[in-house]
mmCIF file with all atom_site columns, C-alpha atoms in Angstrom:
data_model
loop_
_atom_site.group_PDB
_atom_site.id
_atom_site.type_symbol
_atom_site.label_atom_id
_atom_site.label_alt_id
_atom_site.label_comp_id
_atom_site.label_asym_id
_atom_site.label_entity_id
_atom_site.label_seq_id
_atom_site.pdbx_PDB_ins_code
_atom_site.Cartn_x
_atom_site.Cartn_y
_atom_site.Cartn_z
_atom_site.occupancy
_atom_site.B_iso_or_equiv
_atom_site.pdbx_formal_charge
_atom_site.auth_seq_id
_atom_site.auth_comp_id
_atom_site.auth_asym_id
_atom_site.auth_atom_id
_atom_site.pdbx_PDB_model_num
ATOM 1  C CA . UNK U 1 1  ? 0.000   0.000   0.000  1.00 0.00 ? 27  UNK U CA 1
ATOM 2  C CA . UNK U 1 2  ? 1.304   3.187   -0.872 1.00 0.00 ? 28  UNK U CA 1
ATOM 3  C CA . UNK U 1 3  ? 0.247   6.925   0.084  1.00 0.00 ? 29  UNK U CA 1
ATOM 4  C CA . UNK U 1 4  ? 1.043   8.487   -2.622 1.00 0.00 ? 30  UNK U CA 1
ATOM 5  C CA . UNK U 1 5  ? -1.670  6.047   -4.554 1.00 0.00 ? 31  UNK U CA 1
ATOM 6  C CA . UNK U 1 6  ? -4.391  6.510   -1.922 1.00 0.00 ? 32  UNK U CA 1
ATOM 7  C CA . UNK U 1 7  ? -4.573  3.004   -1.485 1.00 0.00 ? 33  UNK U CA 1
ATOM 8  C CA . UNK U 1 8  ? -3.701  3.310   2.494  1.00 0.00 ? 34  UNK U CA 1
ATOM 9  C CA . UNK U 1 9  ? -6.103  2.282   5.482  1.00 0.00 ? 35  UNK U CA 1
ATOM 10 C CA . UNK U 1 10 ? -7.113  5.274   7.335  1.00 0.00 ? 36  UNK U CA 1
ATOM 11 C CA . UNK U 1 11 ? -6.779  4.238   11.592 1.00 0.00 ? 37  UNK U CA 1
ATOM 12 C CA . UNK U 1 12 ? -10.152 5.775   11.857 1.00 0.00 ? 38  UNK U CA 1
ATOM 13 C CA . UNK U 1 13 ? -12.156 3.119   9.182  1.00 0.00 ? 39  UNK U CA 1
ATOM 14 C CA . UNK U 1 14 ? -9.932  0.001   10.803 1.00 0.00 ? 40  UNK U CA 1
ATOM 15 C CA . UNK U 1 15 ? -11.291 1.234   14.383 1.00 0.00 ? 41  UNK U CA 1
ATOM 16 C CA . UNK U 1 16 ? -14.322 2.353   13.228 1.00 0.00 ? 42  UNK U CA 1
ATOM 17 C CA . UNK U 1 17 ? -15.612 -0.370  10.365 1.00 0.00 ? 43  UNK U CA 1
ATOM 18 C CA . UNK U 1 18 ? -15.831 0.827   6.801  1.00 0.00 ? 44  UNK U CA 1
ATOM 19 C CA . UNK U 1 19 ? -17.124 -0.352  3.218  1.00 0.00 ? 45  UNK U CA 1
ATOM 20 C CA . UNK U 1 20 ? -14.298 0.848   1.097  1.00 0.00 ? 46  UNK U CA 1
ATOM 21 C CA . UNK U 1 21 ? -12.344 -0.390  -1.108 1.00 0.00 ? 47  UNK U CA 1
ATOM 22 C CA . UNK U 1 22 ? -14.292 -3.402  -2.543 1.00 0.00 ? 48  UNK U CA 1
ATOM 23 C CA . UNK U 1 23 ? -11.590 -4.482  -4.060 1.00 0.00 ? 49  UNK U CA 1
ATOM 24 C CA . UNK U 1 24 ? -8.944  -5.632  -1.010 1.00 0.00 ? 50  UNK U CA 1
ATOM 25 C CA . UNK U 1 25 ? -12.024 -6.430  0.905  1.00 0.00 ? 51  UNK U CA 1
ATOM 26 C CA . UNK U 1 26 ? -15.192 -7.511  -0.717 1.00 0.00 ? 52  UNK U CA 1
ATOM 27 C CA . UNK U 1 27 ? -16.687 -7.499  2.774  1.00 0.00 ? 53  UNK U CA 1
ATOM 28 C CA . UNK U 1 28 ? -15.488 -4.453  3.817  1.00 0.00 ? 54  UNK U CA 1
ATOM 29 C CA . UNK U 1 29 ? -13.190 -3.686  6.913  1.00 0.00 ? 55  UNK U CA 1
ATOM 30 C CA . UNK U 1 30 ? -14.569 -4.620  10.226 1.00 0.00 ? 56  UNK U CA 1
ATOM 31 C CA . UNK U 1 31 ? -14.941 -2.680  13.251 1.00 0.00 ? 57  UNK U CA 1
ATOM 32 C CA . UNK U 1 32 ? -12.070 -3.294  15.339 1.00 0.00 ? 58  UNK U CA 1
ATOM 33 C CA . UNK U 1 33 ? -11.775 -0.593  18.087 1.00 0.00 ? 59  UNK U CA 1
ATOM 34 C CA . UNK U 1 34 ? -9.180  1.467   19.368 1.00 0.00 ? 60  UNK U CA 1
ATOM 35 C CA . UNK U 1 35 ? -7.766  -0.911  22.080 1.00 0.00 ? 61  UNK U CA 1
ATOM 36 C CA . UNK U 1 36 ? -7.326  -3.839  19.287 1.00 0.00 ? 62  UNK U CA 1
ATOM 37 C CA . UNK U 1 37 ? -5.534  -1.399  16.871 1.00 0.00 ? 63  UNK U CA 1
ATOM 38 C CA . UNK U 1 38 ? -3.502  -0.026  19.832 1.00 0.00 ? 64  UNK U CA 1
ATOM 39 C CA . UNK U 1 39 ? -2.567  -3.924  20.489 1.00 0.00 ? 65  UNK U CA 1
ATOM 40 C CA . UNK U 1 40 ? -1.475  -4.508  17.132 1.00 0.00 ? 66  UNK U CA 1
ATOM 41 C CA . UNK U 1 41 ? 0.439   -1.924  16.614 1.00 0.00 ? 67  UNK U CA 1
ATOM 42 C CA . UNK U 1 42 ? 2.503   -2.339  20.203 1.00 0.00 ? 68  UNK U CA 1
ATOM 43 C CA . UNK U 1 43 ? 2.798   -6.264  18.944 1.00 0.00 ? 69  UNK U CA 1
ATOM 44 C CA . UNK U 1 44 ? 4.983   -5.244  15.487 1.00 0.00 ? 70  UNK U CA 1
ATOM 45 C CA . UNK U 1 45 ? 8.678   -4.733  15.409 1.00 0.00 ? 71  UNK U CA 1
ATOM 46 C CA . UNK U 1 46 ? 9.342   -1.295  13.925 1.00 0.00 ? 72  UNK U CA 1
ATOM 47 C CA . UNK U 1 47 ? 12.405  -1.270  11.665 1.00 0.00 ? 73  UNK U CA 1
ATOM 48 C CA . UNK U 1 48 ? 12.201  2.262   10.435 1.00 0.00 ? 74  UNK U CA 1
ATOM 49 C CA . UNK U 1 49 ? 9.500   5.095   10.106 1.00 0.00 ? 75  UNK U CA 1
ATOM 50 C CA . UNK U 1 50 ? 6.789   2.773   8.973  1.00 0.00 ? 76  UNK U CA 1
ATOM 51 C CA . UNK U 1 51 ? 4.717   -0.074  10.350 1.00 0.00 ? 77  UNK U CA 1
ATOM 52 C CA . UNK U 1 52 ? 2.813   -2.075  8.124  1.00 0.00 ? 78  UNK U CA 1
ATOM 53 C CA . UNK U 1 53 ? -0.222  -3.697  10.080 1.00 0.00 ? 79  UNK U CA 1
ATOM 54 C CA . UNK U 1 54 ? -2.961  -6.185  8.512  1.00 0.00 ? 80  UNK U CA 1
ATOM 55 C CA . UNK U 1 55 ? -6.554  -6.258  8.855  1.00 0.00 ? 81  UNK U CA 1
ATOM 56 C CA . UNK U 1 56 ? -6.549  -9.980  10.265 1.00 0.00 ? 82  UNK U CA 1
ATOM 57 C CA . UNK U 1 57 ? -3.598  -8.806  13.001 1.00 0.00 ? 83  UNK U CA 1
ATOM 58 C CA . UNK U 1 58 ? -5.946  -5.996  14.301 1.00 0.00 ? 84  UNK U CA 1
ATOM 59 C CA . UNK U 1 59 ? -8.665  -8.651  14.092 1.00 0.00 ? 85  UNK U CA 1
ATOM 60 C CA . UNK U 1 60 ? -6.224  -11.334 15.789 1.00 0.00 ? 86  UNK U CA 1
ATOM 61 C CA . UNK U 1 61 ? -5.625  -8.539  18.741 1.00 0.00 ? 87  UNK U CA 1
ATOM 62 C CA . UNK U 1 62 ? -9.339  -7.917  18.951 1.00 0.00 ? 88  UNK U CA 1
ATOM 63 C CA . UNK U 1 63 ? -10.526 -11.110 19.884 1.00 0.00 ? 89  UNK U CA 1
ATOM 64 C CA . UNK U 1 64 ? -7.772  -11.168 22.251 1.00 0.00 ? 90  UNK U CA 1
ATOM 65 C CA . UNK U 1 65 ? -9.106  -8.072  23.856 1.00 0.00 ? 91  UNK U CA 1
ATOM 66 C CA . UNK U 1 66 ? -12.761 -9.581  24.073 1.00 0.00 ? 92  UNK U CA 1
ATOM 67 C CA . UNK U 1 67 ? -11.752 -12.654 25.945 1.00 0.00 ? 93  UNK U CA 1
ATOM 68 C CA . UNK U 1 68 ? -9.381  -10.526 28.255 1.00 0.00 ? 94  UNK U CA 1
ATOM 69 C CA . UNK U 1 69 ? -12.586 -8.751  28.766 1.00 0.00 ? 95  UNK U CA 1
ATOM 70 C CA . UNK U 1 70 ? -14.851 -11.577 29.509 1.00 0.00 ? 96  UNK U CA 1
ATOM 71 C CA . UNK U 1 71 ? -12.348 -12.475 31.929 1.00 0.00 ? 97  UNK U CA 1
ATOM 72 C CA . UNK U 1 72 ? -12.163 -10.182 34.069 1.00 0.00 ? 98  UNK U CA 1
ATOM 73 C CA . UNK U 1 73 ? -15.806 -9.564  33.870 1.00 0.00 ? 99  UNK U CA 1
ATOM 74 C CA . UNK U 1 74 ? -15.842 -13.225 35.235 1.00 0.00 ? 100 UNK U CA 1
ATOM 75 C CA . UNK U 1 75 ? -13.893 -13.147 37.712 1.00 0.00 ? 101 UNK U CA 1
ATOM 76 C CA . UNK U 1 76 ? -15.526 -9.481  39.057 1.00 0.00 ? 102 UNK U CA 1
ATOM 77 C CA . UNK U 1 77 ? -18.944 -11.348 38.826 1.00 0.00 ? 103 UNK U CA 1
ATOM 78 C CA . UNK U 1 78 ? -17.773 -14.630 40.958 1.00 0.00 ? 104 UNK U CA 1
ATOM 79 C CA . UNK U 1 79 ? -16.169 -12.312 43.490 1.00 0.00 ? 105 UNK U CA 1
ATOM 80 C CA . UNK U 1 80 ? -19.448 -10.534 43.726 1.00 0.00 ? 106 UNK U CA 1
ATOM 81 C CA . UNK U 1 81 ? -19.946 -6.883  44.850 1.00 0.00 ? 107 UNK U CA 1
ATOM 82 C CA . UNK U 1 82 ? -18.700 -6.770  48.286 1.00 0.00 ? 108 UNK U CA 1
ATOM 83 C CA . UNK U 1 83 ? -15.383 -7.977  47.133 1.00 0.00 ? 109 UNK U CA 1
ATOM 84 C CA . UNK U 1 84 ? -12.737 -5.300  47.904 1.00 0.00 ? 110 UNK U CA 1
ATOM 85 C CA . UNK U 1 85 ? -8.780  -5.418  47.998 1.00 0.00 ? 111 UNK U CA 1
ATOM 86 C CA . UNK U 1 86 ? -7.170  -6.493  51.100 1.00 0.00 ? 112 UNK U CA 1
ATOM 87 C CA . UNK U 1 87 ? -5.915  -3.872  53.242 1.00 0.00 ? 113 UNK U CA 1
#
């Protein structure tokens, strides 16, 4: 993908969801979410000014997220709402 052809992802549609460009994704680009993108892009090694990220890694990082998030929601729920740290 190159800028100077317009044929970049814009962070906004990858966090957001998006119908362009039919052609690299007949289905469009599903909504990812800030956190996911944020995930993806700490998980790449950077070897100079650019990072190239894919669709499926920000979707890889995304369903990580979720089941971090059921997880902890989980384990809040069993402790129940009178739980509080230790002193």
């Amino acid at each position: 993908m190159s800028k100077s052809l317009g044929n970049v992802i814009d962070p906004r549609d990858v966090i957001g969801g998006a119908s362009l460009q039919r052609r690299q994704f007949p289905q469009g680009i599903p909504e990812c979410g800030a956190d996911a993108l944020r995930l993806a892009l700490s998980v790449h090694n950077a070897h100079g000014p650019e990072i190239r990220v894919g669709v499926a890694s920000v979707l890889t990082q995304r369903r990580f997220c979720n089941k971090v998030w059921n997880g902890v929601g989980f384990v809040l729920r069993a402790l129940g709402e009178g739980y509080g740290p230790p002193p």
